[in-house]
Every structure is written in C-alpha cells, then in structure tokens.
PDB file of C-alpha atoms in Angstrom:
ATOM      1  CA  MET T   1       0.000   0.000   0.000  1.00  0.00           C
ATOM      2  CA  SER T   2       2.751   2.457   0.969  1.00  0.00           C
ATOM      3  CA  GLU T   3       4.497   1.575  -2.255  1.00  0.00           C
ATOM      4  CA  ALA T   4       1.344   2.531  -4.153  1.00  0.00           C
ATOM      5  CA  SER T   5       1.060   5.867  -2.399  1.00  0.00           C
ATOM      6  CA  VAL T   6       4.697   6.681  -3.144  1.00  0.00           C
ATOM      7  CA  MET T   7       3.952   6.008  -6.792  1.00  0.00           C
ATOM      8  CA  THR T   8       0.914   8.279  -6.706  1.00  0.00           C
ATOM      9  CA  GLU T   9       2.837  11.066  -5.032  1.00  0.00           C
ATOM     10  CA  GLY T  10       5.484  10.706  -7.673  1.00  0.00           C
ATOM     11  CA  SER T  11       2.956  10.978 -10.474  1.00  0.00           C
ATOM     12  CA  SER T  12       1.203  13.963  -8.907  1.00  0.00           C
ATOM     13  CA  ALA T  13       4.567  15.738  -8.614  1.00  0.00           C
ATOM     14  CA  HIS T  14       4.998  14.992 -12.302  1.00  0.00           C
ATOM     15  CA  HIS T  15       1.604  16.535 -12.992  1.00  0.00           C
ATOM     16  CA  ALA T  16       2.592  19.610 -10.990  1.00  0.00           C
ATOM     17  CA  ALA T  17       5.178  20.370 -13.637  1.00  0.00           C
ATOM     18  CA  GLU T  18       2.393  20.334 -16.261  1.00  0.00           C
ATOM     19  CA  GLY T  19       0.151  22.526 -14.140  1.00  0.00           C
ATOM     20  CA  GLY T  20      -2.065  19.567 -13.219  1.00  0.00           C
ATOM     21  CA  PRO T  21      -2.936  20.480  -9.659  1.00  0.00           C
ATOM     22  CA  LYS T  22      -4.071  23.917 -10.855  1.00  0.00           C
ATOM     23  CA  SER T  23      -7.023  22.505 -12.762  1.00  0.00           C
ATOM     24  CA  LYS T  24      -7.625  19.965 -10.017  1.00  0.00           C
ATOM     25  CA  MET T  25      -7.682  22.768  -7.435  1.00  0.00           C
ATOM     26  CA  ALA T  26     -10.125  24.698  -9.606  1.00  0.00           C
ATOM     27  CA  LEU T  27     -12.368  21.638  -9.761  1.00  0.00           C
ATOM     28  CA  TRP T  28     -12.255  21.219  -5.972  1.00  0.00           C
ATOM     29  CA  TRP T  29     -13.188  24.896  -5.509  1.00  0.00           C
ATOM     30  CA  PHE T  30     -16.060  24.371  -7.920  1.00  0.00           C
ATOM     31  CA  LEU T  31     -17.220  21.314  -5.959  1.00  0.00           C
ATOM     32  CA  ALA T  32     -16.996  23.338  -2.732  1.00  0.00           C
ATOM     33  CA  SER T  33     -19.413  25.872  -4.232  1.00  0.00           C
ATOM     34  CA  GLU T  34     -21.619  23.018  -5.437  1.00  0.00           C
ATOM     35  CA  VAL T  35     -21.881  21.780  -1.840  1.00  0.00           C
ATOM     36  CA  MET T  36     -23.430  25.124  -0.945  1.00  0.00           C
ATOM     37  CA  VAL T  37     -25.768  25.078  -3.979  1.00  0.00           C
ATOM     38  CA  PHE T  38     -27.158  21.699  -2.990  1.00  0.00           C
ATOM     39  CA  GLY T  39     -26.793  22.687   0.673  1.00  0.00           C
ATOM     40  CA  GLY T  40     -29.276  25.543   0.292  1.00  0.00           C
ATOM     41  CA  PHE T  41     -31.914  23.282  -1.245  1.00  0.00           C
ATOM     42  CA  LEU T  42     -31.212  20.445   1.206  1.00  0.00           C
ATOM     43  CA  ALA T  43     -31.327  22.715   4.253  1.00  0.00           C
ATOM     44  CA  ALA T  44     -34.677  24.172   3.155  1.00  0.00           C
ATOM     45  CA  TYR T  45     -36.072  20.672   2.573  1.00  0.00           C
ATOM     46  CA  ILE T  46     -34.790  19.217   5.878  1.00  0.00           C
ATOM     47  CA  LEU T  47     -36.034  22.175   7.945  1.00  0.00           C
ATOM     48  CA  PHE T  48     -39.494  22.383   6.359  1.00  0.00           C
ATOM     49  CA  ARG T  49     -39.871  18.637   6.714  1.00  0.00           C
ATOM     50  CA  GLU T  50     -39.032  18.982  10.420  1.00  0.00           C
ATOM     51  CA  ALA T  51     -41.462  21.889  10.697  1.00  0.00           C
ATOM     52  CA  ALA T  52     -44.225  19.682   9.247  1.00  0.00           C
ATOM     53  CA  HIS T  53     -43.842  17.393  12.296  1.00  0.00           C
ATOM     54  CA  GLY T  54     -44.009  14.090  10.458  1.00  0.00           C
ATOM     55  CA  ALA T  55     -46.820  15.095   8.102  1.00  0.00           C
ATOM     56  CA  TRP T  56     -44.560  14.416   5.076  1.00  0.00           C
ATOM     57  CA  ASN T  57     -43.715  10.867   6.161  1.00  0.00           C
ATOM     58  CA  GLU T  58     -46.776   9.287   4.586  1.00  0.00           C
ATOM     59  CA  LEU T  59     -46.188  11.279   1.375  1.00  0.00           C
ATOM     60  CA  ALA T  60     -42.634   9.916   1.157  1.00  0.00           C
ATOM     61  CA  GLU T  61     -44.075   6.399   1.328  1.00  0.00           C
ATOM     62  CA  HIS T  62     -45.490   6.884  -2.181  1.00  0.00           C
ATOM     63  CA  LEU T  63     -41.920   6.894  -3.542  1.00  0.00           C
ATOM     64  CA  SER T  64     -40.476   3.629  -4.847  1.00  0.00           C
ATOM     65  CA  VAL T  65     -37.696   2.400  -2.542  1.00  0.00           C
ATOM     66  CA  PRO T  66     -36.848  -0.591  -4.827  1.00  0.00           C
ATOM     67  CA  LEU T  67     -36.365   1.647  -7.901  1.00  0.00           C
ATOM     68  CA  ALA T  68     -34.312   4.164  -5.919  1.00  0.00           C
ATOM     69  CA  THR T  69     -32.196   1.373  -4.413  1.00  0.00           C
ATOM     70  CA  PHE T  70     -31.535   0.042  -7.912  1.00  0.00           C
ATOM     71  CA  ASN T  71     -30.622   3.562  -9.051  1.00  0.00           C
ATOM     72  CA  THR T  72     -28.229   3.974  -6.113  1.00  0.00           C
ATOM     73  CA  LEU T  73     -26.604   0.706  -7.152  1.00  0.00           C
ATOM     74  CA  LEU T  74     -26.193   2.040 -10.721  1.00  0.00           C
ATOM     75  CA  LEU T  75     -24.498   5.257  -9.533  1.00  0.00           C
ATOM     76  CA  LEU T  76     -22.219   3.483  -7.026  1.00  0.00           C
ATOM     77  CA  THR T  77     -21.139   1.073  -9.767  1.00  0.00           C
ATOM     78  CA  SER T  78     -20.549   3.955 -12.182  1.00  0.00           C
ATOM     79  CA  SER T  79     -18.185   5.508  -9.631  1.00  0.00           C
ATOM     80  CA  LEU T  80     -16.205   2.263  -9.695  1.00  0.00           C
ATOM     81  CA  THR T  81     -16.064   2.144 -13.498  1.00  0.00           C
ATOM     82  CA  ILE T  82     -14.978   5.776 -13.895  1.00  0.00           C
ATOM     83  CA  VAL T  83     -12.179   5.388 -11.350  1.00  0.00           C
ATOM     84  CA  LYS T  84     -11.083   2.277 -13.259  1.00  0.00           C
ATOM     85  CA  ALA T  85     -11.200   4.308 -16.489  1.00  0.00           C
ATOM     86  CA  LEU T  86      -8.925   6.924 -14.936  1.00  0.00           C
ATOM     87  CA  ASP T  87      -6.525   4.218 -13.744  1.00  0.00           C
ATOM     88  CA  ALA T  88      -6.444   2.584 -17.172  1.00  0.00           C
ATOM     89  CA  ALA T  89      -5.948   5.922 -18.945  1.00  0.00           C
ATOM     90  CA  LYS T  90      -3.023   6.762 -16.643  1.00  0.00           C
ATOM     91  CA  ALA T  91      -1.467   3.376 -17.384  1.00  0.00           C
ATOM     92  CA  GLY T  92      -1.900   3.933 -21.129  1.00  0.00           C
ATOM     93  CA  ARG T  93      -4.420   1.098 -21.510  1.00  0.00           C
ATOM     94  CA  HIS T  94      -6.773   3.052 -23.746  1.00  0.00           C
ATOM     95  CA  ILE T  95      -9.067   0.096 -24.575  1.00  0.00           C
ATOM     96  CA  ALA T  96      -9.802  -0.517 -20.879  1.00  0.00           C
ATOM     97  CA  ALA T  97     -10.228   3.233 -20.370  1.00  0.00           C
ATOM     98  CA  ARG T  98     -12.670   3.396 -23.281  1.00  0.00           C
ATOM     99  CA  ASN T  99     -14.698   0.404 -22.074  1.00  0.00           C
ATOM    100  CA  ASN T 100     -14.946   1.584 -18.480  1.00  0.00           C
ATOM    101  CA  LEU T 101     -15.935   5.060 -19.625  1.00  0.00           C
ATOM    102  CA  ALA T 102     -18.606   3.619 -21.935  1.00  0.00           C
ATOM    103  CA  ILE T 103     -20.038   1.538 -19.068  1.00  0.00           C
ATOM    104  CA  THR T 104     -20.039   4.644 -16.844  1.00  0.00           C
ATOM    105  CA  ILE T 105     -22.058   6.524 -19.469  1.00  0.00           C
ATOM    106  CA  LEU T 106     -24.528   3.631 -19.882  1.00  0.00           C
ATOM    107  CA  LEU T 107     -25.007   3.415 -16.095  1.00  0.00           C
ATOM    108  CA  GLY T 108     -25.669   7.172 -16.017  1.00  0.00           C
ATOM    109  CA  ILE T 109     -28.239   6.870 -18.791  1.00  0.00           C
ATOM    110  CA  GLY T 110     -29.783   3.904 -16.935  1.00  0.00           C
ATOM    111  CA  PHE T 111     -30.119   6.078 -13.857  1.00  0.00           C
ATOM    112  CA  LEU T 112     -31.990   8.742 -15.847  1.00  0.00           C
ATOM    113  CA  VAL T 113     -34.290   6.144 -17.436  1.00  0.00           C
ATOM    114  CA  VAL T 114     -35.246   4.716 -14.031  1.00  0.00           C
ATOM    115  CA  LYS T 115     -35.752   8.252 -12.695  1.00  0.00           C
ATOM    116  CA  GLY T 116     -38.013   8.929 -15.683  1.00  0.00           C
ATOM    117  CA  ILE T 117     -40.060   5.803 -14.893  1.00  0.00           C
ATOM    118  CA  GLU T 118     -40.400   7.019 -11.295  1.00  0.00           C
ATOM    119  CA  TYR T 119     -41.482  10.514 -12.388  1.00  0.00           C
ATOM    120  CA  SER T 120     -44.102   9.214 -14.811  1.00  0.00           C
ATOM    121  CA  THR T 121     -45.555   6.793 -12.218  1.00  0.00           C
ATOM    122  CA  GLU T 122     -45.732   9.549  -9.620  1.00  0.00           C
ATOM    123  CA  ILE T 123     -47.275  12.063 -12.002  1.00  0.00           C
ATOM    124  CA  SER T 124     -49.860   9.500 -13.179  1.00  0.00           C
ATOM    125  CA  HIS T 125     -50.899   9.148  -9.519  1.00  0.00           C
ATOM    126  CA  GLY T 126     -51.396  12.897  -9.310  1.00  0.00           C
ATOM    127  CA  PHE T 127     -48.135  13.629  -7.473  1.00  0.00           C
ATOM    128  CA  THR T 128     -47.056  16.511  -9.673  1.00  0.00           C
ATOM    129  CA  PRO T 129     -44.637  19.246  -8.594  1.00  0.00           C
ATOM    130  CA  LEU T 130     -47.724  21.290  -7.673  1.00  0.00           C
ATOM    131  CA  ALA T 131     -49.264  18.574  -5.459  1.00  0.00           C
ATOM    132  CA  GLY T 132     -47.796  20.101  -2.292  1.00  0.00           C
ATOM    133  CA  MET T 133     -44.621  21.228  -0.622  1.00  0.00           C
ATOM    134  CA  PHE T 134     -43.104  17.752  -0.265  1.00  0.00           C
ATOM    135  CA  TRP T 135     -43.586  16.984  -3.956  1.00  0.00           C
ATOM    136  CA  SER T 136     -42.276  20.385  -4.929  1.00  0.00           C
ATOM    137  CA  PHE T 137     -39.082  19.715  -2.954  1.00  0.00           C
ATOM    138  CA  TYR T 138     -38.871  16.162  -4.327  1.00  0.00           C
ATOM    139  CA  TYR T 139     -38.901  17.322  -7.963  1.00  0.00           C
ATOM    140  CA  THR T 140     -36.555  20.251  -7.287  1.00  0.00           C
ATOM    141  CA  LEU T 141     -33.947  18.135  -5.474  1.00  0.00           C
ATOM    142  CA  THR T 142     -34.037  15.142  -7.829  1.00  0.00           C
ATOM    143  CA  GLY T 143     -34.335  17.470 -10.851  1.00  0.00           C
ATOM    144  CA  LEU T 144     -31.248  19.475  -9.851  1.00  0.00           C
ATOM    145  CA  HIS T 145     -29.382  16.223  -9.262  1.00  0.00           C
ATOM    146  CA  GLY T 146     -30.643  14.821 -12.586  1.00  0.00           C
ATOM    147  CA  LEU T 147     -29.317  17.902 -14.393  1.00  0.00           C
ATOM    148  CA  HIS T 148     -25.916  17.205 -12.847  1.00  0.00           C
ATOM    149  CA  VAL T 149     -26.109  13.603 -14.059  1.00  0.00           C
ATOM    150  CA  ILE T 150     -26.866  14.875 -17.586  1.00  0.00           C
ATOM    151  CA  VAL T 151     -23.889  17.289 -17.471  1.00  0.00           C
ATOM    152  CA  GLY T 152     -21.661  14.449 -16.214  1.00  0.00           C
ATOM    153  CA  ILE T 153     -22.789  12.194 -19.064  1.00  0.00           C
ATOM    154  CA  VAL T 154     -22.014  14.927 -21.618  1.00  0.00           C
ATOM    155  CA  ILE T 155     -18.523  15.443 -20.148  1.00  0.00           C
ATOM    156  CA  ASN T 156     -17.881  11.679 -20.131  1.00  0.00           C
ATOM    157  CA  LEU T 157     -19.157  11.363 -23.716  1.00  0.00           C
ATOM    158  CA  SER T 158     -16.798  14.092 -24.924  1.00  0.00           C
ATOM    159  CA  MET T 159     -13.929  12.187 -23.302  1.00  0.00           C
ATOM    160  CA  LEU T 160     -15.053   8.903 -24.815  1.00  0.00           C
ATOM    161  CA  VAL T 161     -15.072  10.505 -28.268  1.00  0.00           C
ATOM    162  CA  SER T 162     -11.574  11.832 -27.687  1.00  0.00           C
ATOM    163  CA  ILE T 163     -10.277   8.396 -26.573  1.00  0.00           C
ATOM    164  CA  MET T 164     -11.864   6.735 -29.616  1.00  0.00           C
ATOM    165  CA  ARG T 165     -10.367   9.315 -31.975  1.00  0.00           C
ATOM    166  CA  LYS T 166      -6.855   9.343 -30.536  1.00  0.00           C
ATOM    167  CA  GLY T 167      -6.579   5.684 -29.507  1.00  0.00           C
ATOM    168  CA  GLU T 168      -3.132   5.015 -28.154  1.00  0.00           C
ATOM    169  CA  ARG T 169      -2.197   8.666 -28.482  1.00  0.00           C
ATOM    170  CA  PHE T 170      -4.814   9.558 -25.851  1.00  0.00           C
ATOM    171  CA  LYS T 171      -3.112  11.233 -22.917  1.00  0.00           C
ATOM    172  CA  ALA T 172      -4.684  10.769 -19.504  1.00  0.00           C
ATOM    173  CA  GLY T 173      -4.487  14.426 -18.692  1.00  0.00           C
ATOM    174  CA  ASN T 174      -6.241  16.352 -16.002  1.00  0.00           C
ATOM    175  CA  ARG T 175      -9.496  16.170 -17.918  1.00  0.00           C
ATOM    176  CA  VAL T 176     -10.083  12.511 -17.017  1.00  0.00           C
ATOM    177  CA  GLU T 177      -9.317  13.198 -13.382  1.00  0.00           C
ATOM    178  CA  ALA T 178     -11.563  16.281 -13.252  1.00  0.00           C
ATOM    179  CA  ALA T 179     -14.417  14.418 -14.944  1.00  0.00           C
ATOM    180  CA  GLY T 180     -14.024  11.608 -12.402  1.00  0.00           C
ATOM    181  CA  LEU T 181     -14.118  14.002  -9.446  1.00  0.00           C
ATOM    182  CA  TYR T 182     -17.278  15.661 -10.785  1.00  0.00           C
ATOM    183  CA  TRP T 183     -18.974  12.300 -11.365  1.00  0.00           C
ATOM    184  CA  HIS T 184     -18.095  11.063  -7.850  1.00  0.00           C
ATOM    185  CA  PHE T 185     -19.506  14.291  -6.418  1.00  0.00           C
ATOM    186  CA  VAL T 186     -22.820  13.673  -8.197  1.00  0.00           C
ATOM    187  CA  ASP T 187     -22.762  10.175  -6.690  1.00  0.00           C
ATOM    188  CA  VAL T 188     -22.143  11.575  -3.184  1.00  0.00           C
ATOM    189  CA  VAL T 189     -25.082  13.973  -3.535  1.00  0.00           C
ATOM    190  CA  TRP T 190     -27.328  11.011  -4.398  1.00  0.00           C
ATOM    191  CA  VAL T 191     -25.949   9.050  -1.420  1.00  0.00           C
ATOM    192  CA  PHE T 192     -27.595  11.716   0.773  1.00  0.00           C
ATOM    193  CA  LEU T 193     -30.694  12.362  -1.349  1.00  0.00           C
ATOM    194  CA  PHE T 194     -31.604   8.666  -1.187  1.00  0.00           C
ATOM    195  CA  PRO T 195     -32.112   8.473   2.625  1.00  0.00           C
ATOM    196  CA  LEU T 196     -33.442  12.047   2.823  1.00  0.00           C
ATOM    197  CA  LEU T 197     -36.226  11.460   0.312  1.00  0.00           C
ATOM    198  CA  TYR T 198     -36.861   7.709   0.230  1.00  0.00           C
ATOM    199  CA  LEU T 199     -35.860   6.192   3.558  1.00  0.00           C
ATOM    200  CA  SER T 200     -36.960   8.772   6.149  1.00  0.00           C
ATOM    201  CA  HIS T 201     -40.327   7.809   7.536  1.00  0.00           C
TER     202      HIS T 201
ATOM    203  CA  MET G   1       0.544  -2.471  -9.075  1.00  0.00           C
ATOM    204  CA  ALA G   2      -2.349  -1.100 -11.086  1.00  0.00           C
ATOM    205  CA  HIS G   3      -3.963  -4.476 -10.607  1.00  0.00           C
ATOM    206  CA  LYS G   4      -3.615  -4.161  -6.830  1.00  0.00           C
ATOM    207  CA  ALA G   5      -5.263  -0.717  -6.875  1.00  0.00           C
ATOM    208  CA  GLY G   6      -8.028  -2.147  -9.054  1.00  0.00           C
ATOM    209  CA  MET G   7      -8.756  -4.800  -6.428  1.00  0.00           C
ATOM    210  CA  ALA G   8      -8.894  -2.099  -3.723  1.00  0.00           C
ATOM    211  CA  TYR G   9     -11.459  -0.176  -5.792  1.00  0.00           C
ATOM    212  CA  VAL G  10     -13.636  -3.265  -6.126  1.00  0.00           C
ATOM    213  CA  ALA G  11     -13.427  -3.805  -2.354  1.00  0.00           C
ATOM    214  CA  VAL G  12     -14.556  -0.211  -1.737  1.00  0.00           C
ATOM    215  CA  TRP G  13     -17.424  -0.716  -4.186  1.00  0.00           C
ATOM    216  CA  ALA G  14     -18.442  -3.939  -2.390  1.00  0.00           C
ATOM    217  CA  TRP G  15     -18.548  -2.069   0.926  1.00  0.00           C
ATOM    218  CA  LEU G  16     -20.668   0.672  -0.654  1.00  0.00           C
ATOM    219  CA  VAL G  17     -23.173  -1.914  -1.892  1.00  0.00           C
ATOM    220  CA  ILE G  18     -23.285  -3.695   1.491  1.00  0.00           C
ATOM    221  CA  LEU G  19     -23.876  -0.346   3.229  1.00  0.00           C
ATOM    222  CA  LEU G  20     -26.625   0.507   0.741  1.00  0.00           C
ATOM    223  CA  PHE G  21     -28.503  -2.669   1.653  1.00  0.00           C
ATOM    224  CA  VAL G  22     -27.868  -2.071   5.372  1.00  0.00           C
ATOM    225  CA  SER G  23     -29.590   1.315   5.112  1.00  0.00           C
ATOM    226  CA  VAL G  24     -32.545  -0.114   3.150  1.00  0.00           C
ATOM    227  CA  ALA G  25     -32.883  -3.019   5.609  1.00  0.00           C
ATOM    228  CA  ALA G  26     -32.783  -0.609   8.571  1.00  0.00           C
ATOM    229  CA  VAL G  27     -36.106   0.889   7.439  1.00  0.00           C
ATOM    230  CA  TYR G  28     -37.850  -2.495   7.726  1.00  0.00           C
ATOM    231  CA  LEU G  29     -36.307  -3.438  11.087  1.00  0.00           C
ATOM    232  CA  PRO G  30     -38.353  -2.764  14.223  1.00  0.00           C
ATOM    233  CA  PHE G  31     -36.139   0.019  15.584  1.00  0.00           C
ATOM    234  CA  GLY G  32     -37.578   3.290  16.797  1.00  0.00           C
ATOM    235  CA  SER G  33     -37.681   6.019  14.159  1.00  0.00           C
ATOM    236  CA  THR G  34     -34.896   7.970  15.905  1.00  0.00           C
ATOM    237  CA  ILE G  35     -32.506   5.009  15.789  1.00  0.00           C
ATOM    238  CA  THR G  36     -33.444   4.210  12.177  1.00  0.00           C
ATOM    239  CA  THR G  37     -32.906   7.834  11.104  1.00  0.00           C
ATOM    240  CA  ALA G  38     -29.562   7.998  12.924  1.00  0.00           C
ATOM    241  CA  LEU G  39     -28.497   4.706  11.352  1.00  0.00           C
ATOM    242  CA  ILE G  40     -29.393   5.579   7.750  1.00  0.00           C
ATOM    243  CA  PHE G  41     -27.598   8.929   7.926  1.00  0.00           C
ATOM    244  CA  LEU G  42     -24.586   7.375   9.629  1.00  0.00           C
ATOM    245  CA  VAL G  43     -24.446   4.849   6.780  1.00  0.00           C
ATOM    246  CA  ALA G  44     -24.795   7.634   4.176  1.00  0.00           C
ATOM    247  CA  THR G  45     -21.927   9.544   5.819  1.00  0.00           C
ATOM    248  CA  VAL G  46     -19.685   6.453   5.831  1.00  0.00           C
ATOM    249  CA  LYS G  47     -20.497   5.898   2.127  1.00  0.00           C
ATOM    250  CA  ALA G  48     -19.634   9.519   1.280  1.00  0.00           C
ATOM    251  CA  VAL G  49     -16.352   9.250   3.215  1.00  0.00           C
ATOM    252  CA  LEU G  50     -15.475   6.014   1.390  1.00  0.00           C
ATOM    253  CA  ILE G  51     -16.137   7.611  -2.016  1.00  0.00           C
ATOM    254  CA  GLY G  52     -14.161  10.735  -1.063  1.00  0.00           C
ATOM    255  CA  THR G  53     -11.233   8.872   0.477  1.00  0.00           C
ATOM    256  CA  TYR G  54     -10.720   6.161  -2.134  1.00  0.00           C
ATOM    257  CA  PHE G  55     -12.495   7.106  -5.383  1.00  0.00           C
ATOM    258  CA  MET G  56     -11.735  10.850  -5.170  1.00  0.00           C
ATOM    259  CA  HIS G  57      -8.271  10.042  -3.769  1.00  0.00           C
ATOM    260  CA  LEU G  58      -8.535  12.401  -0.804  1.00  0.00           C
ATOM    261  CA  ARG G  59      -6.295  10.001   1.112  1.00  0.00           C
ATOM    262  CA  GLU G  60      -3.405  11.003  -1.121  1.00  0.00           C
ATOM    263  CA  GLU G  61      -4.297  14.675  -1.456  1.00  0.00           C
ATOM    264  CA  SER G  62      -2.743  17.652   0.281  1.00  0.00           C
ATOM    265  CA  ARG G  63      -4.206  19.196   3.415  1.00  0.00           C
ATOM    266  CA  LEU G  64      -5.491  22.086   1.275  1.00  0.00           C
ATOM    267  CA  VAL G  65      -7.566  19.821  -0.977  1.00  0.00           C
ATOM    268  CA  ARG G  66      -8.917  17.931   2.039  1.00  0.00           C
ATOM    269  CA  SER G  67      -9.922  21.247   3.606  1.00  0.00           C
ATOM    270  CA  LEU G  68     -11.700  22.197   0.395  1.00  0.00           C
ATOM    271  CA  ALA G  69     -13.733  19.014   0.713  1.00  0.00           C
ATOM    272  CA  ILE G  70     -14.516  19.289   4.426  1.00  0.00           C
ATOM    273  CA  ILE G  71     -14.989  23.023   5.141  1.00  0.00           C
ATOM    274  CA  PRO G  72     -18.070  23.484   2.870  1.00  0.00           C
ATOM    275  CA  VAL G  73     -19.723  20.542   4.624  1.00  0.00           C
ATOM    276  CA  ILE G  74     -19.089  22.182   8.016  1.00  0.00           C
ATOM    277  CA  LEU G  75     -20.457  25.500   6.663  1.00  0.00           C
ATOM    278  CA  PHE G  76     -23.546  23.655   5.432  1.00  0.00           C
ATOM    279  CA  LEU G  77     -24.103  22.107   8.871  1.00  0.00           C
ATOM    280  CA  ILE G  78     -23.730  25.540  10.526  1.00  0.00           C
ATOM    281  CA  MET G  79     -26.293  26.951   8.076  1.00  0.00           C
ATOM    282  CA  LEU G  80     -28.658  24.051   8.782  1.00  0.00           C
ATOM    283  CA  VAL G  81     -28.435  24.327  12.570  1.00  0.00           C
ATOM    284  CA  SER G  82     -28.639  28.118  12.654  1.00  0.00           C
ATOM    285  CA  LEU G  83     -31.851  28.072  10.586  1.00  0.00           C
ATOM    286  CA  ILE G  84     -33.658  25.712  12.995  1.00  0.00           C
ATOM    287  CA  PRO G  85     -35.039  28.560  15.152  1.00  0.00           C
ATOM    288  CA  ASP G  86     -36.254  30.452  12.065  1.00  0.00           C
ATOM    289  CA  ILE G  87     -37.989  27.679  10.187  1.00  0.00           C
ATOM    290  CA  VAL G  88     -38.640  24.682  12.429  1.00  0.00           C
ATOM    291  CA  VAL G  89     -39.471  26.413  15.704  1.00  0.00           C
ATOM    292  CA  ASN G  90     -41.453  29.395  14.450  1.00  0.00           C
ATOM    293  CA  THR G  91     -43.210  27.759  11.508  1.00  0.00           C
ATOM    294  CA  GLY G  92     -43.960  24.716  13.631  1.00  0.00           C
ATOM    295  CA  VAL G  93     -45.651  26.731  16.354  1.00  0.00           C
ATOM    296  CA  HIS G  94     -47.499  29.384  14.396  1.00  0.00           C
ATOM    297  CA  ASN G  95     -48.177  27.976  10.995  1.00  0.00           C
ATOM    298  CA  ALA G  96     -48.043  24.183  11.054  1.00  0.00           C
ATOM    299  CA  SER G  97     -50.904  23.822   8.555  1.00  0.00           C
ATOM    300  CA  ALA G  98     -49.002  25.740   5.885  1.00  0.00           C
ATOM    301  CA  VAL G  99     -46.339  23.045   5.576  1.00  0.00           C
ATOM    302  CA  SER G 100     -48.421  19.982   6.424  1.00  0.00           C
ATOM    303  CA  HIS G 101     -48.901  18.771   2.871  1.00  0.00           C
TER     304      HIS G 101
END
C-alpha cells in the first residue's frame, strides 16, 4: 500500500510540472461551491420537513424504494467504473479506459431512465410538482441532481469521443481526473438524497 | 501495481453496496424512528467518506484539498443548525398547517 502511495505522489509531482494540480484545485473549488448550492436546497427541505412534524412521512411512502435502491446501485457502480477508467488511462491502456468510460455513461443513462419511470408513475398518480410542498421539494432536489447527471454524461461522452479518436495517443491528462471528481460528487449527492427522500419515515 | 489498486477499488465498491442494503434493511427493522434515522444517515456519511477517500483520492491529497472538501460541509451544517429557530421552531408553532402537505 505504501508503495502505491509513493507512486501516486510521484505521479502527482509529475503533474505539478504540467500545471495539473491547478485545474484539479479549480475543480475542488467548484465542488466546494456546489456543496453550498445543494446545501441551500437540502437545508430548506430538511427544515421544512421537520417543521411539518411528520406530516410528510406518509407522502414519502409513495416513492419507490426498490427503484431508488436500484438507481443507487447504478451510480455506485458507475463511480467504480470511472475510477477504473482513470486508472487505465493513466497506465496507457486506452481500450480498458474506453470500455470503463462507456459503461459509466450507460449506467448514467440507466439512472436517468429509471428516474423517468419514477417521475411518470408519480405524475400519473397525481403527485405533480404542484401537489404540495413535499412533492415540490422532491422534484426540485431530484431534478437538480438529474441535471448534474446529464452534465456528467455529456462530459464523459466528450472524453469517450476523444479516446476513440486518438486511440493510443490519448493522454490521460487532467481532464479525465476532473471528470471523475465531478462524477463522484454527483454520486455523493445522491448518497444523501436517497435516505433524505426515500428512507426517512 | 495497477492491478492491486483495481482490487482495492472493487473492495470499496463492495462495501458501498453492502452499506446501501444495510440502510434499506434498517427501514424495515423494528427500531424506533430515531434510531433508524440515525443509522441511515450514519451509513450515508460512511459511504460519502469512502467515495471521497478512495475514489476521489482524498487520502493522497494535500491538506489544502482535504480542507476544500470538508470546510463546505461544516459550513452547510452551521447553516442548517442556525436556521432551525427560524424555520422549524417558528413555523412549527405558528403555521403548522401551511407546511403539512
């Protein structure tokens, strides 16, 4: 393990010469601001739900825990595949990088499809964004997260195209790392949205 | 070496999946709602820390990057706690019906 970390430190020092950490730092600052963007929405939701004294609990029971659990599984797995893509790209194994990136994109699309199924079921039962405060928060929070998933898919697609074009000449620059960090962040947000919306009764 | 790291990633993923099912199972177990709520958010926090530490490589990052990850979360918690009197206490007492659906 210590051997591995020495290697990583070595490679990050190498990146420093190329200005790597600069873009990584920028990405971390961006994620820090994203915490506060989601934080504002989450704080409002948590506090109003508390203020409702349990009145939202029965509304939350209309959400599908099995579908959301499956979706959580998809996002967690996509975090694994994108980190493997980054590893492969760094090691110059562009085929493995391409495959793992493609799986990551498919898992992201799968997440959106399942979310779409959930939305349409809920809306067909009359639970529209205008059906009350809980539903309004539910669509805002999952919608904002869904937009982030879409942005992540677009970023990953642009990288996939670049790997497929360049093949062996593809350099695992800071772009792959930044895209990975963003995708993991979107995963972390869902890790908290899942219990906040689906599991709290 | 890359192979070794790959195995570690799979192990982290396996833990994340186990924790996911722990949190779903907790809802169906006959605990009180306070214990269940505490458990599911503890599990969520552990999952987030695992993703940050291993997948986002915070373990190998500088103190500055780690601070960038942690400080916003602390600021969020301060915001959350300091708004309790404004929203939960006052709305709860005076206007419970407004937020009840």
